[in-house]
CSV table of C-alpha atoms in Angstrom, one decimal:
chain,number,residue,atom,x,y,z
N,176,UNK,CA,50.6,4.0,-23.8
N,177,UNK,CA,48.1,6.3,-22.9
N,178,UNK,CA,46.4,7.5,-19.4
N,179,UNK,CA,44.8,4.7,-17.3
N,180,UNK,CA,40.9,4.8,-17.8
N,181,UNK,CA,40.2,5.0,-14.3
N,182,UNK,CA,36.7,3.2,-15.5
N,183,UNK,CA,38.5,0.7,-16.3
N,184,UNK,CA,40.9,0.1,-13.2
N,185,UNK,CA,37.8,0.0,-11.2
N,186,UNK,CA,36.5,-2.8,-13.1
N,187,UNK,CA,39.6,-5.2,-13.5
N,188,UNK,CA,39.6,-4.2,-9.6
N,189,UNK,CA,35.7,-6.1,-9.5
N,190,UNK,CA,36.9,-9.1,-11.7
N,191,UNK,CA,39.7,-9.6,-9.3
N,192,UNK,CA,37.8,-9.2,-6.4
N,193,UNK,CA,35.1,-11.7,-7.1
N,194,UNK,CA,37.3,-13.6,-9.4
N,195,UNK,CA,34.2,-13.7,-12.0
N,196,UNK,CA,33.8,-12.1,-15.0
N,197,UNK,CA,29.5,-12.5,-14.9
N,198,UNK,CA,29.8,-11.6,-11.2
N,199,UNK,CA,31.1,-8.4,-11.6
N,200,UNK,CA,29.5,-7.5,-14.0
N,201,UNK,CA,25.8,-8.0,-12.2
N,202,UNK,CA,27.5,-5.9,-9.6
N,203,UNK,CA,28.7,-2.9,-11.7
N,204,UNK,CA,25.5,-3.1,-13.7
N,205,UNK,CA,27.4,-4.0,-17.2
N,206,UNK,CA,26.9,-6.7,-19.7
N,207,UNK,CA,29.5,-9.5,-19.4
N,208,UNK,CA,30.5,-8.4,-22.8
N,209,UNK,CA,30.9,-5.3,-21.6
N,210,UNK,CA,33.1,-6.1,-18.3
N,211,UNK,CA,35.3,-8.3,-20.8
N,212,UNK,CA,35.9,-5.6,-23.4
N,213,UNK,CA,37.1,-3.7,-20.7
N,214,UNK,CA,39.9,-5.8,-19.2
N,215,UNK,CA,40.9,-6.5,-22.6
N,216,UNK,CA,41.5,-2.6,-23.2
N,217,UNK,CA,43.4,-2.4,-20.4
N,218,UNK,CA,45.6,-5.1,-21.0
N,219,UNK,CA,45.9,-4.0,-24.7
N,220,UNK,CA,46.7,-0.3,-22.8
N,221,UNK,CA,49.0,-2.0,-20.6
N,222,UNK,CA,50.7,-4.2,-23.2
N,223,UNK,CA,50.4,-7.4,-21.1
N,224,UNK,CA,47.6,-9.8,-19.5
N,225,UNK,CA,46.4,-8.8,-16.3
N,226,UNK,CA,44.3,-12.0,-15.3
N,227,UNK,CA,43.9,-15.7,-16.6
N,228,UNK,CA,40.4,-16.5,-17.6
N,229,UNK,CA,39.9,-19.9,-15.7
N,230,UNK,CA,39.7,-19.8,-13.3
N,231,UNK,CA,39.7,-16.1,-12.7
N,232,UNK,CA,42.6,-14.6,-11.3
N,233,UNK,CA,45.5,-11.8,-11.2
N,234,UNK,CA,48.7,-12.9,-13.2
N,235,UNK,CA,52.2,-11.3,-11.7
N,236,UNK,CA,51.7,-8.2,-13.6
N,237,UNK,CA,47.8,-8.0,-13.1
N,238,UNK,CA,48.9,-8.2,-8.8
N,239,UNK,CA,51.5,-5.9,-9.2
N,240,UNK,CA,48.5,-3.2,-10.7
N,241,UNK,CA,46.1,-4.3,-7.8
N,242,UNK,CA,49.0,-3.0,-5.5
N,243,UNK,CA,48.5,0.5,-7.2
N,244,UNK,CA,44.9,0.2,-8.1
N,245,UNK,CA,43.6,0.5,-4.3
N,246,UNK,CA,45.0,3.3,-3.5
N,247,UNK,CA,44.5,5.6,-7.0
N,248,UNK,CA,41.0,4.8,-6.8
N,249,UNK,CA,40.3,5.9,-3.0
N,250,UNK,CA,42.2,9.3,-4.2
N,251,UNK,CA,39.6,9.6,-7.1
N,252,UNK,CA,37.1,9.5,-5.2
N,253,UNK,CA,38.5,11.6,-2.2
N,254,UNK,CA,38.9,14.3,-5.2
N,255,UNK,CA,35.6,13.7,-5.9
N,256,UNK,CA,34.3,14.1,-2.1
N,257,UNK,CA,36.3,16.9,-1.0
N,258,UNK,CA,35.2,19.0,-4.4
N,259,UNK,CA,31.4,18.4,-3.5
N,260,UNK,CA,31.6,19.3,0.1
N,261,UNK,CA,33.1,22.6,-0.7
N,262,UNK,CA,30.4,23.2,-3.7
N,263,UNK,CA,27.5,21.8,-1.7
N,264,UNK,CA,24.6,23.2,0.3
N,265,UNK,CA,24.3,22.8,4.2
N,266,UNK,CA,23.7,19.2,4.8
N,267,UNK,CA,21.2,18.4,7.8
N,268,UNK,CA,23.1,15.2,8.0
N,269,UNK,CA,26.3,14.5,9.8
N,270,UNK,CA,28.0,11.3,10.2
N,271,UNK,CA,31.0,10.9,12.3
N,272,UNK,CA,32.9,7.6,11.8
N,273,UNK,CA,34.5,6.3,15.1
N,274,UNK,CA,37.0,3.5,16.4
N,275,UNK,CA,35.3,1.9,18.7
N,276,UNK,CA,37.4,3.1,22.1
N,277,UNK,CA,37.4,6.9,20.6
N,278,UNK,CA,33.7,6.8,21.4
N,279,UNK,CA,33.0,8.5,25.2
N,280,UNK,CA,31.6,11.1,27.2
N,281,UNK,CA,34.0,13.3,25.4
N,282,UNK,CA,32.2,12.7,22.2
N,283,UNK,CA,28.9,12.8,23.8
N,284,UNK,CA,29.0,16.1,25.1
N,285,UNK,CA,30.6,17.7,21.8
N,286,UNK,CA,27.7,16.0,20.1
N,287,UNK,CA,24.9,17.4,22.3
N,288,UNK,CA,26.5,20.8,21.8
N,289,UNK,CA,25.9,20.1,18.1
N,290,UNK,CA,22.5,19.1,18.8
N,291,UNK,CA,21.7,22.7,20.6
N,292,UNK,CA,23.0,24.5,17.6
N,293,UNK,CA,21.8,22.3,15.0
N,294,UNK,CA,18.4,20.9,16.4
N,295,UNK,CA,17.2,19.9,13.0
N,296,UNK,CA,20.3,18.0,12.1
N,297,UNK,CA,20.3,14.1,12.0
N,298,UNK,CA,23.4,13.1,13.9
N,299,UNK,CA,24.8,9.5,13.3
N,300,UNK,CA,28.2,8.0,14.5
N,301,UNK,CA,29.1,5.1,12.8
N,302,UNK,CA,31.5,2.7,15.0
N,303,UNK,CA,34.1,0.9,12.1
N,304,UNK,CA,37.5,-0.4,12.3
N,305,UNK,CA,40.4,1.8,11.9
N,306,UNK,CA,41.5,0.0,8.4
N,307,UNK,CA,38.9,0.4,7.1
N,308,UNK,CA,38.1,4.1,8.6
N,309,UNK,CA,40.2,6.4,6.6
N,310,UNK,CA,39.3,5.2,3.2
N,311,UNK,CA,35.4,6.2,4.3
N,312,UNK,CA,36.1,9.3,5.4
N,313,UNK,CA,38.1,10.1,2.4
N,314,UNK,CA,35.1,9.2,-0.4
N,315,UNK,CA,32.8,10.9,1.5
N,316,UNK,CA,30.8,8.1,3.3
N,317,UNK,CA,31.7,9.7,6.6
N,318,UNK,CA,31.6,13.6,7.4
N,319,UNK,CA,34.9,13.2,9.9
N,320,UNK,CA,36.3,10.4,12.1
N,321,UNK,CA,38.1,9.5,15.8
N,322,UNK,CA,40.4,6.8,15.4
N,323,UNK,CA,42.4,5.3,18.2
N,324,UNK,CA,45.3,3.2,18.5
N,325,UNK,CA,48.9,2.6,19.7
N,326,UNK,CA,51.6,5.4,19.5
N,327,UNK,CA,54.8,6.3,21.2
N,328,UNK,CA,54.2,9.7,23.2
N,329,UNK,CA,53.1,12.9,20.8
N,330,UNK,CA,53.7,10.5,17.9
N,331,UNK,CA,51.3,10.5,15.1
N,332,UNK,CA,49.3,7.2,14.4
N,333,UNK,CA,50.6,5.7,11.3
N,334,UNK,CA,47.5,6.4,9.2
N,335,UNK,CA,47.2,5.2,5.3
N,336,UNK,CA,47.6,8.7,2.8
N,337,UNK,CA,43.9,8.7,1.2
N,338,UNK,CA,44.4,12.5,0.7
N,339,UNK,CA,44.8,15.8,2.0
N,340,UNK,CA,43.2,15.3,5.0
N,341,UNK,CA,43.8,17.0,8.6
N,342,UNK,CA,44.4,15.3,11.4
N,343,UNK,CA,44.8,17.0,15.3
N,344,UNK,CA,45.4,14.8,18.6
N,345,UNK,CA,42.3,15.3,20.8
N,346,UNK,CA,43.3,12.4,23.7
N,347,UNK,CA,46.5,10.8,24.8
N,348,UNK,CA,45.7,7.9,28.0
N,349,UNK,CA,48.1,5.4,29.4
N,350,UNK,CA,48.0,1.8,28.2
N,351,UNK,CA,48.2,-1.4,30.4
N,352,UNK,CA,48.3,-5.5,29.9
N,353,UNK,CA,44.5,-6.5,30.6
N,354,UNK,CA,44.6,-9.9,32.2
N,355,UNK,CA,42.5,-11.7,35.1
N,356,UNK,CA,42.3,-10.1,38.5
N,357,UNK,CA,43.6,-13.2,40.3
N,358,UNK,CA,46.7,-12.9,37.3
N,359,UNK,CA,50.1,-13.2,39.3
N,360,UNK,CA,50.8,-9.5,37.4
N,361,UNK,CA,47.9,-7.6,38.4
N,362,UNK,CA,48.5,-4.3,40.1
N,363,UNK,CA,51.8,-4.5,39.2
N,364,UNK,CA,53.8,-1.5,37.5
N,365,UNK,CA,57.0,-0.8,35.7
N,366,UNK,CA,56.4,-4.2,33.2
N,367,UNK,CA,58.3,-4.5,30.1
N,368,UNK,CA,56.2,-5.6,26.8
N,369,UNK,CA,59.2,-7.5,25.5
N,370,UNK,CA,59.2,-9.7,28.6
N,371,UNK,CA,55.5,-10.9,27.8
N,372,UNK,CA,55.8,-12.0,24.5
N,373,UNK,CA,56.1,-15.7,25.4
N,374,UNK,CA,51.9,-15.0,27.2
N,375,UNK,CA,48.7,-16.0,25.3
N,376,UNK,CA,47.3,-13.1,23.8
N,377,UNK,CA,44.2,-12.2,22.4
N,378,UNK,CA,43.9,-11.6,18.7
N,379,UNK,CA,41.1,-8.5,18.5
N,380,UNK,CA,41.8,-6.4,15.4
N,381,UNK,CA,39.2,-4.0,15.9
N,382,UNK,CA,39.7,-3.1,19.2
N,383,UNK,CA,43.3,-3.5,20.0
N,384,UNK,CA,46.6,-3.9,18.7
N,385,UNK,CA,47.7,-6.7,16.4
N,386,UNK,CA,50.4,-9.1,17.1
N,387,UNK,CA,52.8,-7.4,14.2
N,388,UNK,CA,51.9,-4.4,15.7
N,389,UNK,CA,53.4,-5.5,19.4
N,390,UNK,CA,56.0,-6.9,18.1
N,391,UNK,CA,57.2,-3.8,16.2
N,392,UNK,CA,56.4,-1.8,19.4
N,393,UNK,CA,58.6,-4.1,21.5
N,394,UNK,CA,61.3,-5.0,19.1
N,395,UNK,CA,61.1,-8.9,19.6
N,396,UNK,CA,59.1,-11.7,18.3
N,397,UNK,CA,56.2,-13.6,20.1
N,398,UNK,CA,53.1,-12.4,21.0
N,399,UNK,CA,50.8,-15.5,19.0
N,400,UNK,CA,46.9,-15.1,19.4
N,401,UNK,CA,45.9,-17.7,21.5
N,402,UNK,CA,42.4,-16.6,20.9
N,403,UNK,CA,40.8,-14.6,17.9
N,404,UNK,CA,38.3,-11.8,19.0
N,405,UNK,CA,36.2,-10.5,15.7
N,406,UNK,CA,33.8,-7.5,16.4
N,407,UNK,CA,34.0,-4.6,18.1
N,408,UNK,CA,31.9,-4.8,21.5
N,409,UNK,CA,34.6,-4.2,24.3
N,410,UNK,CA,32.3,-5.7,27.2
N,411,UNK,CA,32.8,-9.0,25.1
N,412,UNK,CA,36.7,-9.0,24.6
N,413,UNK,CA,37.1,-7.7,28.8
N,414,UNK,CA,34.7,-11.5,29.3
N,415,UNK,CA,36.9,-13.6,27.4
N,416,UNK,CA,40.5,-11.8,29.4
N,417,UNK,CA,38.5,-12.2,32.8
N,418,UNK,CA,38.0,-15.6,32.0
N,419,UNK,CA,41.8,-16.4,31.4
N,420,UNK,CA,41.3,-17.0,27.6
N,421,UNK,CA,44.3,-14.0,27.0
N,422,UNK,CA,46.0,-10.7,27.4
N,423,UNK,CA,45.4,-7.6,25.5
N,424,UNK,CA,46.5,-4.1,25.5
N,425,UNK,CA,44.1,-1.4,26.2
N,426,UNK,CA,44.1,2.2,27.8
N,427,UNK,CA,44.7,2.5,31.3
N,428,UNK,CA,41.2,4.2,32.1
N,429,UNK,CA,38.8,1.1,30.6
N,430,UNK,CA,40.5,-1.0,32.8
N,431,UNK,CA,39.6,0.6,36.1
N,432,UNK,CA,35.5,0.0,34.9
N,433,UNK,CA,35.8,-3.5,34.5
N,434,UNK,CA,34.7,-6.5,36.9
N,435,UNK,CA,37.0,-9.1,37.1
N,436,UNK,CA,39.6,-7.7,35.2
N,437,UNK,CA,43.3,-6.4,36.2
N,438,UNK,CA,45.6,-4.3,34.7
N,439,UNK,CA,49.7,-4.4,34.9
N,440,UNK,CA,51.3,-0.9,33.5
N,441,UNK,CA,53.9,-0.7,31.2
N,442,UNK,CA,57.1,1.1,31.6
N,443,UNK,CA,58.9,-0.4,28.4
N,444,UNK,CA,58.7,1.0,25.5
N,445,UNK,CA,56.7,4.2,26.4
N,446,UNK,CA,53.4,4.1,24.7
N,447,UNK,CA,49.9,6.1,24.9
N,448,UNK,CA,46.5,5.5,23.4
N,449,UNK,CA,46.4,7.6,21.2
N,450,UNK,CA,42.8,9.2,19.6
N,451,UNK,CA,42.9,11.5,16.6
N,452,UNK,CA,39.9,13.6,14.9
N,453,UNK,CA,40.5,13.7,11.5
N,454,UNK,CA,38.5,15.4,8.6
N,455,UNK,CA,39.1,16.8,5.3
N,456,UNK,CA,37.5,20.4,4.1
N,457,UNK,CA,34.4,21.6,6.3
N,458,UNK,CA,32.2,24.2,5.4
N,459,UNK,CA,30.9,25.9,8.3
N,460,UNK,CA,28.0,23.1,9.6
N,461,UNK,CA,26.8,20.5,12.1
N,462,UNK,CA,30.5,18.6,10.6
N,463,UNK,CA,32.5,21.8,11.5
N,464,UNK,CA,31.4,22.6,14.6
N,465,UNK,CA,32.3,19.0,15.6
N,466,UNK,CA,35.6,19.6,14.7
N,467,UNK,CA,35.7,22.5,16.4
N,468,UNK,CA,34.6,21.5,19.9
N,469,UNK,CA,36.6,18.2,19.6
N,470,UNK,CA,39.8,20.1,18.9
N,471,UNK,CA,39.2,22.2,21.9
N,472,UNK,CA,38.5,18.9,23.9
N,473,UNK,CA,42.5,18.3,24.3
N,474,UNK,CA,42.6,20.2,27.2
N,475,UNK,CA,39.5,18.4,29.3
N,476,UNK,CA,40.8,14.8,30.5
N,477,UNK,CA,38.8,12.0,28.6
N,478,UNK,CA,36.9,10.2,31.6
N,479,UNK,CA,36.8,5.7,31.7
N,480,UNK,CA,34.7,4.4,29.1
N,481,UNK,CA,32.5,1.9,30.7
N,482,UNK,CA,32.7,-1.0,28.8
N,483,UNK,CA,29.3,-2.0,27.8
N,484,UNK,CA,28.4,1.8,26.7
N,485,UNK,CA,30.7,1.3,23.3
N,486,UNK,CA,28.3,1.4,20.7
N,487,UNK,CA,26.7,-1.9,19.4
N,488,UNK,CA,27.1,-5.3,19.7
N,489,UNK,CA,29.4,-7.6,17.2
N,490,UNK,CA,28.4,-6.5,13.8
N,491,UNK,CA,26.0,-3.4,15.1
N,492,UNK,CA,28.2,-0.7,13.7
N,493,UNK,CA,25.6,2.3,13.5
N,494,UNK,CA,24.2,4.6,16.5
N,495,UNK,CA,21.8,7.4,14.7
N,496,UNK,CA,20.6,10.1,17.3
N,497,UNK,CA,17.8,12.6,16.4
């Protein structure tokens, strides 16, 4: 068996995707001929079929690969990335890729820094969710990236390995139970999350913690969505908790901003929102000074994010400054 044409992998990874031979091919620019000569020498590589023909699908062994597949080709094209950014000019172009509650005045200032330095620089931030978040930063699509989420005191977030990336704490805020103001629990301190996982929640992936991820943090079962929240505009998810439609977990300081909404601390486990800059190799630019300046941020206090200024509506994911 010889090495894995990595050409190759990427295109049984289409097929499977759209589950169509044609359709893949129209998107990778091949013949059909081509695409199926492909899977073929793959599976004649791999000594076993990888999907049935009709319909199209992964067999056993061609879902076992797809397990590998994701990964190895993300870490190609991180390779691929990282090698250009250290062989490649000045760019007068950054893009920072951002959770949607790492954006803040935090960020704000560090970019108008940039802007003084860099006034000819086209400055973009790009608001995705953190699955989705390291891959992009990895291959390049973003220049560095502030992800948020849920983590025990001084803990690392549990971040996918996409490559040799660097990653530095620049924010660590409380985290409380958003519910209704007029909720029996409001103002109240010292909760436990275990004893709320009988409440409705609210399902909002790219905003807050999942259910599995509650659960884990609280060691018991429970916490079912009562209502699923897609997007990422926080003014929207604090409407639907105001109006009794679910809790959610969120950092302490958004809470204080927002009408109609309380806030109950937790005590049990001990948790923080947690926000993270993370970047690969920067040559000295726009990108590095970034880093820079957010990495010095640890020691200033992130301020509330007031929750209509997070950027874009559901499905606006793109804030471009000049």
């Amino acid at each position: 068996m010889t090495a894995v044409d990595p050409q190759q992998l990427r295109t049984f990874v289409t097929v499977a995707r759209l589950a169509s031979f044609s359709e893949a091919a129209r998107e990778l620019g091949y013949t059909q001929s081509a695409v199926s000569q492909q899977i073929a020498a793959l599976e004649a590589d791999l000594g076993t079929a990888l999907l049935v023909r009709r319909p199209v699908g992964p067999t056993g062994a061609g879902q076992r690969l797809l397990e590998h597949a994701a990964p190895l080709l993300v870490r190609l094209e991180a390779a691929r990335a990282d090698v250009a950014r250290l062989a490649g000019a000045l760019s007068a172009r950054l893009v920072l890729g951002a959770t949607p509650l790492a954006v803040g005045a935090t960020l704000g200032r560090a970019l108008g820094e940039v802007r003084r330095a860099y006034p000819r620089a086209e400055l973009v931030v790009r608001v995705l969710a953190q699955d989705v978040l390291p891959a992009r930063l990895a291959t390049g699509e973003v220049d560095l990236a502030l992800i948020d989420g849920l983590a025990a005191p001084s803990d690392p977030l549990p971040l996918p390995d996409v490559g040799p990336l660097r990653t530095v704490a620049v924010a660590e805020r409380p985290v409380a139970v958003a519910l209704p103001v007029d909720h029996p629990l409001a103002g109240r301190g010292g909760l436990a999350l275990a004893d709320l996982s009988a409440a409705r929640w609210l399902d909002a992936p790219d905003l807050t913690p999942t259910a599995a991820r509650l659960r884990a943090a609280a060691g018991v079962d429970g916490f079912r969505p009562a209502t699923r929240y897609q997007g990422t505009d926080l003014h929207g998810l604090l409407a639907l908790v105001a109006a009794g439609h679910g809790l959610t977990l969120l950092p302490e300081p958004v809470l204080a901003a927002a009408p109609g909404v309380g806030h109950a601390s937790i005590a049990a486990p001990r948790l923080v929102h947690r926000t993270e800059l993370v970047h690969g190799s920067l040559p000295e630019g726009p990108a590095a000074l970034l880093a820079r300046l957010l990495e010095a941020s640890r020691a200033d206090p992130v301020r509330p994010v007031v929750p209509n200024s997070v950027a874009g509506a559901v499905g606006a994911d793109e804030m471009i400054t000049r």
